[in-house]
Short mmCIF file of C-alpha atoms and ligand atoms in Angstrom, two decimals:
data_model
loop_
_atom_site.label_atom_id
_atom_site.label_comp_id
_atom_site.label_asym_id
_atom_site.label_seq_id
_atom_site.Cartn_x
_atom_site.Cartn_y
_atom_site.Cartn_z
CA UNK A 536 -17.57 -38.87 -29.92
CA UNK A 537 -21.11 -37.74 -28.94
CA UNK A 538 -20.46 -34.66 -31.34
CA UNK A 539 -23.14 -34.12 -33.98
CA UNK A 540 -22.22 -34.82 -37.34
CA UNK A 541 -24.20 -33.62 -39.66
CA UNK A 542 -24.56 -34.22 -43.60
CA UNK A 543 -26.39 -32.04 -46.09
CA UNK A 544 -27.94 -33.50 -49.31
CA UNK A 545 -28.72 -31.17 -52.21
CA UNK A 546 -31.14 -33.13 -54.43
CA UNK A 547 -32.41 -35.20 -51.85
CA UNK A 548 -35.49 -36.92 -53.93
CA UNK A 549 -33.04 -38.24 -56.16
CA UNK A 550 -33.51 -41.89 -56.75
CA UNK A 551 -29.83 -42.68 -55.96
CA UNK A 552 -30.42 -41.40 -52.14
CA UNK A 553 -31.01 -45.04 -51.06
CA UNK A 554 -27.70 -45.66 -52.23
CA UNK A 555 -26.18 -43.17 -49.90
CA UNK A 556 -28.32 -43.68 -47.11
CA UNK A 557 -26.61 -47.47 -47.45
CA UNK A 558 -23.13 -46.26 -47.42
CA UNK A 559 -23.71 -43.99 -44.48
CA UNK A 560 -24.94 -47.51 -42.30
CA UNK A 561 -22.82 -49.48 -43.36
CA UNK A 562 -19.75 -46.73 -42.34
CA UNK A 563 -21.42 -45.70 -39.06
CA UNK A 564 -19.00 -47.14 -36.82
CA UNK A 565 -16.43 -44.86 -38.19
CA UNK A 566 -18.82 -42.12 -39.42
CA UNK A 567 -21.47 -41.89 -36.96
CA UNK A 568 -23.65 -39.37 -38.75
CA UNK A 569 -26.21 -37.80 -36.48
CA UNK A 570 -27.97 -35.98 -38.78
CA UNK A 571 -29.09 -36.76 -42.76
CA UNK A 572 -30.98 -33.71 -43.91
CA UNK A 573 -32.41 -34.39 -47.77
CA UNK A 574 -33.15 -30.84 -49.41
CA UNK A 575 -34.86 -30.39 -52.71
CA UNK A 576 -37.34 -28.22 -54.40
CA UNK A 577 -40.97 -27.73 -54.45
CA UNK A 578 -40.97 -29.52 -57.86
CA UNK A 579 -39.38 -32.62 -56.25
CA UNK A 580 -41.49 -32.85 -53.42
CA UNK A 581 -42.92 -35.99 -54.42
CA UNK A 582 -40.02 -37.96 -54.61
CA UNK A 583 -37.94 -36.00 -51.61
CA UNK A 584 -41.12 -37.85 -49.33
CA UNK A 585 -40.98 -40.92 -51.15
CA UNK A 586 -37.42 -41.42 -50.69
CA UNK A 587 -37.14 -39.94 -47.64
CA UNK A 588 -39.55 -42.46 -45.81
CA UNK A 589 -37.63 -45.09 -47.62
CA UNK A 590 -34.31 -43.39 -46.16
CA UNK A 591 -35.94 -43.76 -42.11
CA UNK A 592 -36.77 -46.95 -42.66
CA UNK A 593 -33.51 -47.97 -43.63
CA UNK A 594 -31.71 -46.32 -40.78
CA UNK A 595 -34.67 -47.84 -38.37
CA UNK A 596 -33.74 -51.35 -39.66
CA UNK A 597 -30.27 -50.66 -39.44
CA UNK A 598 -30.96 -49.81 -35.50
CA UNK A 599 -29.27 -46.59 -35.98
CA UNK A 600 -30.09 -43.10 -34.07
CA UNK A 601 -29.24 -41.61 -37.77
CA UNK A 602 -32.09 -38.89 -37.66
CA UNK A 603 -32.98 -38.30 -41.05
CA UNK A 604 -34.86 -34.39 -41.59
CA UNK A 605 -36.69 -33.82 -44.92
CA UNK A 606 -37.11 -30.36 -45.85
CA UNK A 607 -37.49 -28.01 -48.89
CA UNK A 608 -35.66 -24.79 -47.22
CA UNK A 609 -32.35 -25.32 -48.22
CA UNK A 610 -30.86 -22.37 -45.64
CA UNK A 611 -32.49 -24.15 -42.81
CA UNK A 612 -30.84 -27.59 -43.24
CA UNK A 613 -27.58 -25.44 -44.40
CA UNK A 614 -26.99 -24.21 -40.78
CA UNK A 615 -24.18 -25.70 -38.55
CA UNK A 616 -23.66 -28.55 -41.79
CA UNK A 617 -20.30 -30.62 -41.50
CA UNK A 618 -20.66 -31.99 -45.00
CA UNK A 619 -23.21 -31.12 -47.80
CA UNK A 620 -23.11 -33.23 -50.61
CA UNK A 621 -24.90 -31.70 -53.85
CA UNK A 622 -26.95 -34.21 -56.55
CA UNK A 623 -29.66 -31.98 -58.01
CA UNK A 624 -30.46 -32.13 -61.45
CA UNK A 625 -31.43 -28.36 -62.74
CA UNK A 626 -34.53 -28.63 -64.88
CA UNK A 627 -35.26 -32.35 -64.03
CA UNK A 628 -35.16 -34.99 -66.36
CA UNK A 629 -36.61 -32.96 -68.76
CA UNK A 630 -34.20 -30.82 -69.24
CA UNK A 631 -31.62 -33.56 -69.85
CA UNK A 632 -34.25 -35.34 -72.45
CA UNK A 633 -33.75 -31.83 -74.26
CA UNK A 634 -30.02 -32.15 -74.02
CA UNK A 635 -29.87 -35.15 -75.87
CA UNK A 636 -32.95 -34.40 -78.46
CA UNK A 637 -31.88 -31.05 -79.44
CA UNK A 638 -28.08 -32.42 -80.66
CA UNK A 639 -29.73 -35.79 -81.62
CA UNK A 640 -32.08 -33.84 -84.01
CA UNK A 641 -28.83 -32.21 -86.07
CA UNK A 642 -26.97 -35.40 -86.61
CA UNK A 643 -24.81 -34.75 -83.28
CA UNK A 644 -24.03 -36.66 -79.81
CA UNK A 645 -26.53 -35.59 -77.52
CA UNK A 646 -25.68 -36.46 -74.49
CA UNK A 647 -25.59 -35.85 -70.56
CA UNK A 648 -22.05 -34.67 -69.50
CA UNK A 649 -20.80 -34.17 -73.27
CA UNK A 650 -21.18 -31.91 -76.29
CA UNK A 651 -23.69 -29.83 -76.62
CA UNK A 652 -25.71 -31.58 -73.80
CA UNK A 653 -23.05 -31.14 -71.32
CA UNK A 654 -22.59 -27.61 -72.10
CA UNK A 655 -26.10 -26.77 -71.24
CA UNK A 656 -26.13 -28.58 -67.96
CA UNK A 657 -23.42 -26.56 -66.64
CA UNK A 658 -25.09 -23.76 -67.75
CA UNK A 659 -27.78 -24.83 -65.81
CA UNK A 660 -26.12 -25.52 -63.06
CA UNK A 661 -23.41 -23.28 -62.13
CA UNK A 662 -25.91 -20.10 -60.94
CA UNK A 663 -27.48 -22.81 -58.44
CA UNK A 664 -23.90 -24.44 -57.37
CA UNK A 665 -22.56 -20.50 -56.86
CA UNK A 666 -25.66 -19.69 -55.02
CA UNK A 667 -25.59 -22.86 -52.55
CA UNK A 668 -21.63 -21.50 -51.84
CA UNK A 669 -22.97 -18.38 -51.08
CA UNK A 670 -25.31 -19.78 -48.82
CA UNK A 671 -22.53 -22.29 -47.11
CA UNK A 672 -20.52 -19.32 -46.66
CA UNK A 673 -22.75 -17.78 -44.20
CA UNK A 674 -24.41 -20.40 -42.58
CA UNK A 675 -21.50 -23.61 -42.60
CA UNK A 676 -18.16 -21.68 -43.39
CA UNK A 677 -16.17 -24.89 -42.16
CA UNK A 678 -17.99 -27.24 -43.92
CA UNK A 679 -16.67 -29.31 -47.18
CA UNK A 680 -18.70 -29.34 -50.28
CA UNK A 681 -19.02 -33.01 -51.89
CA UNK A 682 -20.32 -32.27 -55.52
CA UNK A 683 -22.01 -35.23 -57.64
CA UNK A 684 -23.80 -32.78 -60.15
CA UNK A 685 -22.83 -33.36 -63.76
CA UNK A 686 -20.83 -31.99 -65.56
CA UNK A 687 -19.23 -32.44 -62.27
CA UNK A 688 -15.73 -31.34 -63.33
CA UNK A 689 -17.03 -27.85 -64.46
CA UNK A 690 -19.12 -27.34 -61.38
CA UNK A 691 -16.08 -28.10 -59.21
CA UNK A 692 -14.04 -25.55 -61.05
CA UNK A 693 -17.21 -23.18 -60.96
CA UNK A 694 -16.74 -23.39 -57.43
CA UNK A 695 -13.12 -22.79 -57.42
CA UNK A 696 -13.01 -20.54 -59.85
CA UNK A 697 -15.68 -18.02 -59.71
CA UNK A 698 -17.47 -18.99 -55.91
CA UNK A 699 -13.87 -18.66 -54.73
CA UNK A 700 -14.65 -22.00 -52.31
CA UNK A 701 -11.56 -24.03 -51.76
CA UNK A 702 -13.25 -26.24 -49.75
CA UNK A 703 -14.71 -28.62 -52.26
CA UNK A 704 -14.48 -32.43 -53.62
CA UNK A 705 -15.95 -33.17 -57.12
CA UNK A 706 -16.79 -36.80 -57.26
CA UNK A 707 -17.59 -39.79 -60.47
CA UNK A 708 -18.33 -43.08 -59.82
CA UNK A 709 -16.30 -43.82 -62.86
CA UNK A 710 -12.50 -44.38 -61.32
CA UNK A 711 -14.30 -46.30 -58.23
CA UNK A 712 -15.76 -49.03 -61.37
CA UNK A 713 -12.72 -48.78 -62.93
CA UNK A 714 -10.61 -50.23 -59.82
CA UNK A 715 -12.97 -52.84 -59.06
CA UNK A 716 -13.25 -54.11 -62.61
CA UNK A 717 -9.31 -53.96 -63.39
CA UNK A 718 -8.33 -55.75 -60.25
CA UNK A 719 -10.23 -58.18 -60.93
CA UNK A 720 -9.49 -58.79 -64.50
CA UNK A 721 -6.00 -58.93 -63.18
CA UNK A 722 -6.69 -61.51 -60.37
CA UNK A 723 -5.73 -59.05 -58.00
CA UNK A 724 -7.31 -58.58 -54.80
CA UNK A 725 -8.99 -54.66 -54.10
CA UNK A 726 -5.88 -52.26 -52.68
CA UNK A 727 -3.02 -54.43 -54.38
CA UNK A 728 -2.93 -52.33 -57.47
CA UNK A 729 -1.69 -48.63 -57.39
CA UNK A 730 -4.17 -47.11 -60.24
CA UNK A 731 -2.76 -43.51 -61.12
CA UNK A 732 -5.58 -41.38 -63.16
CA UNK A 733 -4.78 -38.22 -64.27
CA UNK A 734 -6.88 -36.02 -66.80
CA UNK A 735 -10.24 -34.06 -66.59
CA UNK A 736 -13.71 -35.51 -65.47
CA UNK A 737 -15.06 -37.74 -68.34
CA UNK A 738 -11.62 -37.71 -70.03
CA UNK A 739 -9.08 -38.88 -68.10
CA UNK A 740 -6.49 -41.90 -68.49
CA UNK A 741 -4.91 -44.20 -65.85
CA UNK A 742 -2.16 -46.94 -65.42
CA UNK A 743 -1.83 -49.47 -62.80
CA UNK A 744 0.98 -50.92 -61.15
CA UNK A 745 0.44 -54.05 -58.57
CA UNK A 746 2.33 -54.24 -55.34
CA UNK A 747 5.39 -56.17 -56.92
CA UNK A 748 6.13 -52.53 -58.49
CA UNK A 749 4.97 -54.20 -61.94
CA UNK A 750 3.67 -52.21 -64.50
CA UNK A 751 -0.02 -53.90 -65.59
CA UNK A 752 -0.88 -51.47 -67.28
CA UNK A 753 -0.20 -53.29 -71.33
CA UNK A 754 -1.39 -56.29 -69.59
CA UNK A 755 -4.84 -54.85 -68.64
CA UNK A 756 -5.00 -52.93 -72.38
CA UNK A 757 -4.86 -56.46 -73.78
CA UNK A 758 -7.54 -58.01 -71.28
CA UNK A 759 -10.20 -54.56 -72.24
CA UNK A 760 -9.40 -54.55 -75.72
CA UNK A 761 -7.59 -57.03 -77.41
CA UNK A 762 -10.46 -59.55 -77.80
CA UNK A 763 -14.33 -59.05 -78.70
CA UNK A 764 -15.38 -59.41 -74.95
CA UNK A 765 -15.05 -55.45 -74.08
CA UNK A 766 -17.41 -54.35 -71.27
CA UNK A 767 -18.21 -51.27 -70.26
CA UNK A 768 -17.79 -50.33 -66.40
CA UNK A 769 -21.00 -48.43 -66.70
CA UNK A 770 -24.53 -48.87 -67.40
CA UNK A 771 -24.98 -45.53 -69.78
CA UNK A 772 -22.36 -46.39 -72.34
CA UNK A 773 -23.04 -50.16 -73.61
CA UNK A 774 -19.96 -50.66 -76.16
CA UNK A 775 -16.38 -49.87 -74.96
CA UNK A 776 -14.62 -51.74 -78.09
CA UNK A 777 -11.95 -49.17 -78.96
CA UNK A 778 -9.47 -49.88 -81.52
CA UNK A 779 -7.00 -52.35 -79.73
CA UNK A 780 -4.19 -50.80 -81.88
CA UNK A 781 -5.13 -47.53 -80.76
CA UNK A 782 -5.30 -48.29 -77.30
CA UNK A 783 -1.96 -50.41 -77.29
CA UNK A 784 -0.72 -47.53 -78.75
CA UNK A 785 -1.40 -44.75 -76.05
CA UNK A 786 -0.08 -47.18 -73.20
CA UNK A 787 -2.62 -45.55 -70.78
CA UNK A 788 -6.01 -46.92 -70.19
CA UNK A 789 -8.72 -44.83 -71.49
CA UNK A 790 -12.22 -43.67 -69.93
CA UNK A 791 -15.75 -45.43 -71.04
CA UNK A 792 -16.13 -41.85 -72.18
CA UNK A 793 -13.40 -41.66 -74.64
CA UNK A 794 -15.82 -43.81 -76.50
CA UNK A 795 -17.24 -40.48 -77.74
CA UNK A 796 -14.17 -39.24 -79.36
CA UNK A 797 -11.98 -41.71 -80.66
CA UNK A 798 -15.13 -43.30 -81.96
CA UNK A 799 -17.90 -40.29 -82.68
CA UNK A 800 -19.61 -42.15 -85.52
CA UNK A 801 -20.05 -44.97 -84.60
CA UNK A 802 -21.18 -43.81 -81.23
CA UNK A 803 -23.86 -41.13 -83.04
CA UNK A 804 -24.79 -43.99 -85.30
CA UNK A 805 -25.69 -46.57 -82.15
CA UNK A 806 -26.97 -43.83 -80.22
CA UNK A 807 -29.31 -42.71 -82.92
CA UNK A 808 -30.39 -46.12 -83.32
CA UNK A 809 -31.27 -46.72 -79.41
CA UNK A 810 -33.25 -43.19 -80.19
CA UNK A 811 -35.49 -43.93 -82.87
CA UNK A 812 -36.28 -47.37 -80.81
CA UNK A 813 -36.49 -46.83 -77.13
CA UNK A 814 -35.74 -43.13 -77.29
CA UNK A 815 -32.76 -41.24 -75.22
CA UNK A 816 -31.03 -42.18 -72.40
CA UNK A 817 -33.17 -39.87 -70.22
CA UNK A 818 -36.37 -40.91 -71.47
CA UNK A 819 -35.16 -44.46 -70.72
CA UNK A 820 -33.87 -43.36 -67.30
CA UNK A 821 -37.08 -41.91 -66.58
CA UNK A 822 -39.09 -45.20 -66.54
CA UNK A 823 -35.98 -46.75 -64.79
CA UNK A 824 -36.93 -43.63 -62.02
CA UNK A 825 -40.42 -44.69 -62.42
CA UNK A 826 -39.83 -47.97 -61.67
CA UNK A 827 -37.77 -47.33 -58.85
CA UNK A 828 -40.26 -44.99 -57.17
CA UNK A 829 -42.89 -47.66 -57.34
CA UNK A 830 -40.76 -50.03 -55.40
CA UNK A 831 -39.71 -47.22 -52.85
CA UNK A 832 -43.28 -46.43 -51.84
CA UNK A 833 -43.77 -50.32 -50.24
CA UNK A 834 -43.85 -49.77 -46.38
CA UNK A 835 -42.21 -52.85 -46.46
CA UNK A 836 -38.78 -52.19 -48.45
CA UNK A 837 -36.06 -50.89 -46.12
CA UNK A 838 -33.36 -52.03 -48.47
CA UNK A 839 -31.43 -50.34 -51.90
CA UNK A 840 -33.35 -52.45 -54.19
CA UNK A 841 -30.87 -54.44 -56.67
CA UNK A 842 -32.94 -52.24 -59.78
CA UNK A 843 -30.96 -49.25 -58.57
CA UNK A 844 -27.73 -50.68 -60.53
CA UNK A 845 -29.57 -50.10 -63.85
CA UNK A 846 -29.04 -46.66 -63.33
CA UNK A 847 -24.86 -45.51 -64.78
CA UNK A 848 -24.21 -43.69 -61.70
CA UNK A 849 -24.03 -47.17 -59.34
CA UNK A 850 -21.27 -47.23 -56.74
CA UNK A 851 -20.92 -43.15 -56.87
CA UNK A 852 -22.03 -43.55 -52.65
CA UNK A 853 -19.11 -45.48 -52.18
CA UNK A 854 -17.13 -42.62 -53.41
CA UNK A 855 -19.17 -40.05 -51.55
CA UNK A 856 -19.06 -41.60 -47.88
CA UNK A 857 -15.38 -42.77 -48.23
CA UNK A 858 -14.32 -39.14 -49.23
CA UNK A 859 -16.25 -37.75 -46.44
CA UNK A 860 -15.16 -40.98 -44.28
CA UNK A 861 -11.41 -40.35 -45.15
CA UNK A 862 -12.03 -36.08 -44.19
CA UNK A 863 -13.96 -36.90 -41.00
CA UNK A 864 -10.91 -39.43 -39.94
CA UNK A 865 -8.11 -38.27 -41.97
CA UNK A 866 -7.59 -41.90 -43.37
CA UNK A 867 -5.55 -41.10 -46.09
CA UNK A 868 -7.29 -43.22 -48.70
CA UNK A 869 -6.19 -43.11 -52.04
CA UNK A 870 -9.04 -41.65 -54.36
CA UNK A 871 -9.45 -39.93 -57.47
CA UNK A 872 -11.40 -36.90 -57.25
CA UNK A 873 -11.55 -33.74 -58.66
CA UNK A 874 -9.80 -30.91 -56.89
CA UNK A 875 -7.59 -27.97 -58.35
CA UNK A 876 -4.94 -28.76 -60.71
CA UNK A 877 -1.93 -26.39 -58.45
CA UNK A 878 0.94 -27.92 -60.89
CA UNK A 879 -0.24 -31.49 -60.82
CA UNK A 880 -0.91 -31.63 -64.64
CA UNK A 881 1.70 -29.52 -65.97
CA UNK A 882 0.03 -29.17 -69.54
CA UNK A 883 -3.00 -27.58 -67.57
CA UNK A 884 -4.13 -24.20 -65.98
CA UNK A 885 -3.05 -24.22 -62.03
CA UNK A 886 -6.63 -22.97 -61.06
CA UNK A 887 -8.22 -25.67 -63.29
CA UNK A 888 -10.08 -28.49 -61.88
CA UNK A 889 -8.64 -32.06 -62.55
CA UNK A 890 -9.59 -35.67 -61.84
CA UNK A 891 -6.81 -37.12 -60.59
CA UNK A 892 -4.98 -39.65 -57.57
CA UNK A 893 -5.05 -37.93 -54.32
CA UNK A 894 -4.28 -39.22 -50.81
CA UNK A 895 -7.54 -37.79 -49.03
CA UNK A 896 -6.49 -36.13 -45.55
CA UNK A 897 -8.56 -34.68 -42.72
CA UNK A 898 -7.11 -31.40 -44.69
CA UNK A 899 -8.65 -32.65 -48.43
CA UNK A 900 -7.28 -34.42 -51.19
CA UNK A 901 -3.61 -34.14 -51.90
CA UNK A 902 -3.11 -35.10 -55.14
CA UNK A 903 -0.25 -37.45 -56.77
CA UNK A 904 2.48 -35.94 -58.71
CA UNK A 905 1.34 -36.55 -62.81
CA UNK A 906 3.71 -34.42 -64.85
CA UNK A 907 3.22 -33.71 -68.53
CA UNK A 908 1.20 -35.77 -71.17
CA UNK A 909 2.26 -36.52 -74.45
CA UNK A 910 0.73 -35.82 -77.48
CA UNK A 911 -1.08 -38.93 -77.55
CA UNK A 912 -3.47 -37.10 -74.95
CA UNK A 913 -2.53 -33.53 -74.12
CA UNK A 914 -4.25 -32.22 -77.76
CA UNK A 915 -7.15 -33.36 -76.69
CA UNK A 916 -7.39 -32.57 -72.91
CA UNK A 917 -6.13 -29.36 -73.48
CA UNK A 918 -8.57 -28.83 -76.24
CA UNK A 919 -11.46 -30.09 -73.52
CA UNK A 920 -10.13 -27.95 -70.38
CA UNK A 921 -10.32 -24.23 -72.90
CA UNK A 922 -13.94 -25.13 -73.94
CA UNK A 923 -14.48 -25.94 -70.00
CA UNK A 924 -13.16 -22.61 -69.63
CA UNK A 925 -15.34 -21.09 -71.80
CA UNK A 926 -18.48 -22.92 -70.93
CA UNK A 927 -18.02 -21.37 -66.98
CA UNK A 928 -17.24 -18.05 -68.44
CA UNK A 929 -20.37 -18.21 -70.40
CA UNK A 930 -22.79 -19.28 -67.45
CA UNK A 931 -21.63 -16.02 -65.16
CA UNK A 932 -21.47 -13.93 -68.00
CA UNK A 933 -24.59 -14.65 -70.19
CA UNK A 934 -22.12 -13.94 -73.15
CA UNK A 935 -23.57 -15.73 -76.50
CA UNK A 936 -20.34 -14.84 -78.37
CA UNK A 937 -17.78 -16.54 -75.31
CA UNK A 938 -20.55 -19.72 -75.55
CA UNK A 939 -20.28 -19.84 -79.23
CA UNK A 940 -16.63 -20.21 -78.98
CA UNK A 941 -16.82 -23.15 -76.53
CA UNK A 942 -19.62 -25.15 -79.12
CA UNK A 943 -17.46 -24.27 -81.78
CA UNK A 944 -14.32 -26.01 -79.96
CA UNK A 945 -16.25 -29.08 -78.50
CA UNK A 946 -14.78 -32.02 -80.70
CA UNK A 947 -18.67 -33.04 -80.74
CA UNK A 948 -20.36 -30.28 -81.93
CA UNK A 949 -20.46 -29.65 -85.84
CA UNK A 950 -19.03 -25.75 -86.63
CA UNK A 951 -20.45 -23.17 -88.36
CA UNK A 952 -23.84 -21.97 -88.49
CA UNK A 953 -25.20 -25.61 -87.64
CA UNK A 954 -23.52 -24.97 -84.09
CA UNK A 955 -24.92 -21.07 -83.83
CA UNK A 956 -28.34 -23.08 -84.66
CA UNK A 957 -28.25 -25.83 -81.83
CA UNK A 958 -26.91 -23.25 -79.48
CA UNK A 959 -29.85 -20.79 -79.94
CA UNK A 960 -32.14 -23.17 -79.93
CA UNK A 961 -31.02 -24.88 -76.83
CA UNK A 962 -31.04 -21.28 -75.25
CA UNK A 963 -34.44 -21.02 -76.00
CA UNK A 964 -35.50 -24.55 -74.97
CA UNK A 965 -33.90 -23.98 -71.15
CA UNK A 966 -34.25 -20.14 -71.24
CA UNK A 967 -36.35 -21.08 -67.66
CA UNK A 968 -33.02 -21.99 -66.15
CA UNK A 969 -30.67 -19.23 -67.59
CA UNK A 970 -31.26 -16.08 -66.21
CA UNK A 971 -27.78 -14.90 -67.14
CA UNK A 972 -28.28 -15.23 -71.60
CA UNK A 973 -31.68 -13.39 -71.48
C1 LIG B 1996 -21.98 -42.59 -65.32
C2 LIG B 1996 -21.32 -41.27 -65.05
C3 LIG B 1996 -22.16 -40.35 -64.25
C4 LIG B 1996 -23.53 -40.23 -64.87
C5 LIG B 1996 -24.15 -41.58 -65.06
C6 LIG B 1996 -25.44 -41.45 -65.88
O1 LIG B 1996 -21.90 -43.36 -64.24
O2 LIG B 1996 -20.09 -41.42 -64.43
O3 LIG B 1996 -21.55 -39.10 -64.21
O4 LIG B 1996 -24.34 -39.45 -64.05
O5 LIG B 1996 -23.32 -42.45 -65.72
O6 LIG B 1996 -26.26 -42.52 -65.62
P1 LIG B 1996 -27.78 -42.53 -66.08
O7 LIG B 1996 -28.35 -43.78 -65.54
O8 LIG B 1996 -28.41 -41.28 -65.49
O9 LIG B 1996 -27.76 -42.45 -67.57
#
């Protein structure tokens, strides 16, 4: 010990900081980070201040020597990092409340990390993620990349793929909720079920088995979906109520997210009603931010306030510290993360980035054996990993014709010339943020 260890966070005005800041003290006999350095841009300066004064007075209540450095030079904070964890949102809210209007506005999901939404935000992002890899390879060469940006399965393979980075985690806060909830329902206590996920970010599927070496996994379809009581595990998508048949059916648990293909009407129909009432999710998200800022700025609060769980992405620290946790002291936890496919789903491209079971080492995640899928879910996985594909070749290309492809194969985007329509459009609307299409 007495080593410096020192974390990096990309999109450090965020409003979910606090959230980290609390899973770094509450690990800091195991991970005794030295140095918290919360980066953002010029536009976010407001906020990076904010939150950054409520970060230090965490850490000083806490009684920790966790030195927390605010900055906006990104290359300065980059140097010597052990960890850099990356959380920006390109364009701001306002990009994403254009992500969900612009679909919305041609009878379409519009949403974050899906459809035509989802496509754009990778767009967005992958120049900056490729850039920050760049910059990590001269200034931290040995240091691990923790991605949170959404889409975050595309900007993991981005990284993989076309930054040529092996050193890099891509993280959702939706297995984590998923473990906690299931156990429960199951009366089990937390680390007494085995749950295997296999599939892409935002579409995968899992089954559980409990220490006995009994398969729960019919048991737990029942408890989700067999009666009117479905919950969702996140904030963002309110109605989980699947078709119990359906479900039954595939014998592997679904993702919240799935909500959005097995069920696209009715999920356009609810989400066009929330729209015409309170507006999107982003607008709604944006007073929730508002909100939250408010509180931050009291000299007095040097706690996550309990408002933070409003927000979908609650718990996602808890994945973030205990991946960096289980690197730092090779604890071989079993997570699911994203991380390159290498033969783990058969049914999908070796160089492809998958969400799946790993045993994280000191040396990375190591993922568990899946195999092949049937039917029930390789059409559509399959379906989503090629217009993945196509989305990343699009964003270091610029090419129009390799992104019209991917809108044309996104289960949530209408064909034709309606999809040439929202595509140019949503060019236009974010042309700020895509050097690459103009
Ligand atoms: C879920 C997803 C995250 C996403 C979040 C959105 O938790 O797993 O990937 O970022 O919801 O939450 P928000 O409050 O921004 O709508």
């Amino acid at each position: 010990m007495g080593k410096k260890l020192k974390i990096v966070t990309i999109g450090g005005g965020s409003s979910y900081t606090p959230e980290l800041v609390e899973g770094f003290i509450n690990r800091y006999e195991q991970l005794p980070v030295s140095e918290l350095w919360l980066v953002d841009v010029e536009a976010g300066k407001e906020k990076l201040e904010i939150v950054g004064e409520m970060a230090r007075r965490m850490v000083k209540a806490a009684g920790l020597p966790i030195e927390v450095y605010l900055t906006l030079n990104r290359r300065e904070a980059l140097k010597d990092a052990d960890f850099v964890t990356t959380q920006m949102r390109v364009g701001l809210l306002d990009a994403r409340i254009l992500d969900e209007r612009i679909p919305l506005s041609h009878g379409m999901i519009g949403q974050e990390t899906n459809g035509a939404g989802g496509i754009f935000k990778a767009l967005r992002t992958v120049p900056v993620i490729l850039e920050i890899v760049e910059d990590m390879k001269e200034l931290c060469p040995d240091a691990w990349l923790v991605n949170f940006t959404n889409p975050a399965g595309m900007v993991t393979e981005a990284v993989l793929r076309y930054g040529k980075w092996d050193k890099v985690i891509g993280l959702c806060n939706i297995p984590v909720n998923a473990v906690y909830q299931e156990t429960e329902l199951l009366g089990e206590s937390l680390g007494d079920v085995f749950f295997h996920f296999a599939g892409i970010n935002h579409l995968h599927w899992h089954t559980a088995v409990d220490k006995n070496g009994v398969d729960r996994t019919k048991e737990l379809i029942k408890k989700m979906y067999g009666n009117d009581e479905n919950q969702s595990i996140v904030a963002n998508i309110k109605d989980n109520s699947l078709i119990y048949e359906q479900v039954e059916n595939l014998e592997m648990i679904p993702c919240p997210y799935h909500n959005y293909y097995y069920y696209t009407d009715k999920m356009l129909a609810e989400e066009l009603e929330d729209f015409k009432e309170n507006g999107t999710r982003a607008e709604k998200v944006k007073q929730i931010e508002h909100e939250l800022f408010e509180l931050y700025k009291d000299p007095n609060l040097d706690y996550k306030p309990q408002q933070l769980a409003e927000r979908g992405g609650a718990r996602y620290s808890e994945a973030a510290c205990e991946v960096i946790n289980s690197i730092y002291n090779d604890t071989r936890k079993v997570m699911t993360v994203s991380t390159r496919n290498n033969g783990t789903i058969k049914d999908l491209p070796d160089e492809a980035a998958v969400e799946v079971t790993c045993m994280m080492t000191g040396n990375g995640p190591v993922p568990f054996n899946f195999g092949h899928f049937s039917p029930k879910q390789r059409g559509l996985l399959q379906v989503m990993k090629s217009m993945e594909e196509l989305t990343l070749e699009a964003a270091v290309t610029g090419d129009r014709g390799t992104l019209l492809q991917a809108f044309t194969m996104n289960p949530l985007i209408t064909s034709g010339d309606v999809a040439k329509q929202v595509m140019d459009e949503m060019l236009e609307a974010h042309k700020a943020y895509l050097p690459a299409f103009h």
